[in-house]
Each structure stands twice: as structure tokens, then as C-alpha cells.
Amino acid sequence: MTLRTTWAASLAVVAMVITSAPAAFAQEAPDSGSRAPTATAAAPAADVDRSVVLIPVKDLAAAQEESRRTHSLTTSADAGKPVLLSPAPEPTPLDLATAEKQNRRTAAEHGQTSDGGRTETLAAPAPIGDQPDPTLLAECLSKDDADSDFGRVHNRFTYCNEREGVVDFYWVVNGRRIWRGTNTFTYQIFAQGDNTSRRIRVFSRVVEDSVRYNWLLRWDQWFTGRDVRLNLMANCPDDFTLCHAAPSSVSLPFVVWDNNDDWYNWDVYGHDSAGVGRDLITLNRFRMEYWGEGAGATVQRGWSPSRWMRCDSGSYFSQGTTVYPEACVFNEVTPRLNYALASDYRSVAQHIYEAQYFPNSTYPLLVPPGVPQPRDKVIPGRYDPDNAAAPGLHRITETLHPGEYKANGDHKDGACYKTGPEAALYADTGLPTRPNTPDEQCDEYPFASTLEGAANPDWDFSVKAVPQRDNSIAGGLLGSYYNDDRILAWDPTLPDTLANDRFYVHIE
């Protein structure tokens, strides 16, 4: 068959689509899974990201002829004309407390915990470079939920997602869309939070050899579709007063995207000028956006679902002499500290387990021995995967909350040693035998560094004598956890107390 015969047959197919097909048939893009030219239509998958390029033409036959000769997406008459890129819709603005509640529900719904489901303690956040951290990248993308519509919050400083993107191309003749072709591709998102600045870095790439071309006409299938440019960028879809992203998009032909595995990166910033409370907290969204390109065409962007990030300027984070005065983390995750029973701090883990699951067996008792117990003890902080509103723990510091911190210590001493200003309160209900110092120490749960500690009138607590070494190791892990999970301290000035950071303890 000659090229002239092939071209004539292709034009006949186009004419048939225009003149005899129902409107829905002519206007819908086909299933993009096939590489062979086809005119069959199928509904797209609901969770596929989709961009649309609309190419206005006055004379379809003439446009087809020029396309055959030049392998171009648009005609020479459109050369030099700007692309009309329509803005992506902005999401509904949410205040801090409402956004925080929504994030907590989302985390519970998707089972996202800040320890990534691991039983070992968290590692310190990885430094941010020009390429993704290779260990975190492999860990995150290997998980089953990495290719879900939500993606995976691997920990508070790591997010990843693998997605499918589609760009549909249409001629527009007298206001009617005629499908011309579709490019489908797989792209990956990997994002790292920063513990030194109010930003996250978002990396993205098109997976090598993932692009599929499905175009109506043969020359478009083998030439035009490959040469069309794909633009990719990270963005903050919220108001510019809250956040911004930089730099601009990366633009490459589809065939170039498909033949390399290079990562590109963008930074998304949360503005301290929009911050709330003592730590200038901001909650904003980020997402990837992409679009096809053609001179004079009208282009509708495609985008990934928006995910949430939280930025703060908490000046009390430090490790040794290093201070971490600003940070951004991924907020759709339940902060969770893991303690293991099979560990070198076993006695502390065992104590917390008893306090969480058998609180009535712990000291101090509610009433002296022999007196009927009026109610059950209620001790907060246990991780419950099915309850986003489970009572958590809130961090306090000796500097920011000196009164609460000292009171926790006084009640602990009274219940453990029967000393200090609260000794009389626990004379008949505290530990029957005080810890054997210096080999033993008094361990309390909830921790002394939490608002729900021993002095809190709304919650009960537990004390137990444990080996000094166990207590020291567990305390060190707690201190590191506050930094590595960026747990903000309690702030009573926030407009809604539910906006305060909280965390849970899980015993493995």
C-alpha cells in the first residue's frame, strides 16, 4: 500500500468520525492503553490525572494535510501564538483547626503513621539535596500504598506517589471536539520535608519507557505524539499569601521524557507571615501539575490530588549544639512513637503497655486498698487506628511550660517516693515500695514532658519502679522522637486547642 493510499484511508476514517459518529463518540478520548491507531472510545479511569489540549481549526482537511507533511500538532498559521493555559482550580480555603481535623481523619482513613509502620525508632530527617534520598526513595516507593490515589506518607518528612497521567488532544471545529490522540504516562512524586527551613522539596519524573501513544492518524501516532511537549511542575494551589512554589515548569518532548530517568525538583514554601500562634504554624497544600503544549491551543492542566504540609518556626528544637528553628512536614499522618517490648528498655515498654491496657492495676490507686473503686482509671496516649479522635499526648517543655512541668514532677514524686508538696495526696494510694535508688528510678506515664502528665486533673497516670538504665534509654528515645517527628509544644494561644500537635505511643 502506498503512502498516498494510507493517507487517503486515514482521512476517510476522520470523515467517518465527523459525519456519522454520535456526538459522545466523537467527543470522548479512547482507552489510552493501545499503541495502535484506533477510533474506539472508552471511559477513562476515575483516578487518572488528565490534561486536555484543544486545537482550534477552521478547515479540518487542510489541518490534516499540513499535519501529514510537517508532523506538527498545530498549523503554521498558529506558529508564534501563545498557549492559552487555563489555571487549575483552587481548593476551598480552610482555617487551621478545620484543616488539622481533616488531616487527622485522612490519616486514620488511610492508615498513615509517622513511623512508616516500622517497629524501630525513627531516623533523623535526611538532608535535602538535588536528588531524592536513595534509601528513603526505595523504602517509600516499594510499599503497597505508594501507587494508591492517596500515595504514602512514609513519615512526617517523606511522601511518595506513583501515578498515571493522561493528555488528550482534540481538534475543535465549529465548537465541536474531535478526538485526535492521547498520550499516557506514569510519573513519580517524591517529596522531602526540611527541618531547617519552611519548605518541602518535591521531586518528580516520568518513568522511563512508560509513555503510550494512541493517535487516530498514523503519522500522528509515530511522529506528532512523540514530539509534543509535556510540562511538569510542583505547585501550591492555595492563596499566594499562604505559600508559593519555585521554579517554573520543566518542558520536554514526550519522547525525551520517555527515554531518561532524570529527577527534577521544585520547592514549596509556607509563609511565616501567614502563620498562626507562637510557632507561626501554616497548613497548605501542594500537588504536581502538568499539561501538553501547542501554539495557539487552549490547554487545561492535569494535576495530582493535593496533599497537606505543615510549616512552623518553633525555636525550641535542637540536637546538641545544632538548632532547627524552622521546618515543614507532611501533616496527613498520625504521629506515633514506637516502643518495643523486645528491647534494652523492656521494663519501660512493659509499664506503658500495662498503663494503656490494664490501667486499674497500676499505681497510684484511685482509692486506698480495701475501698471500692468508684470508676476505672483512664490513661490517654494509646494509638487507636480506628479512632482519629482518640485522646493523644501533647508536648510541653520546662522553658515554655514551667508550671505544668514542675507540677508533673511533684505529683510523680508524691506517688512514687511519697515526698514533696503532693506527698500527702498519695500517702495511701501511691507505690507501696519506693524505687531502690540509684539502681532503680520512677517511671511515669503519661510522660513528664506532656500536658497529660501526672498533674493533669482530667486524666489518670501510672508510676512504676524500673531499672535506671532502661529509664535512661527510653527517655533518650523520647527526646529524639520529639525532634525527628517535629512534635510542636502545646500552645494555648491557638484559636482552637484541637489545632495543637499531638502524638501517640504504640507498644510492639
Short mmCIF file of C-alpha atoms in Angstrom, two decimals, residues 104 152 186 190 202 253 268 281 343 434 464:
data_model
loop_
_atom_site.label_atom_id
_atom_site.label_comp_id
_atom_site.label_asym_id
_atom_site.label_seq_id
_atom_site.Cartn_x
_atom_site.Cartn_y
_atom_site.Cartn_z
CA ARG A 104 -6.37 13.66 61.13
CA ARG A 152 2.19 7.20 51.01
CA THR A 186 3.45 7.05 34.51
CA PHE A 190 8.88 12.02 45.92
CA VAL A 202 9.20 17.93 45.58
CA PRO A 253 9.05 16.41 24.31
CA VAL A 268 7.11 24.68 48.05
CA ILE A 281 2.03 27.49 62.00
CA SER A 343 14.38 -4.13 73.66
CA ARG A 434 9.55 3.23 96.63
CA LYS A 464 6.41 2.17 88.45
#
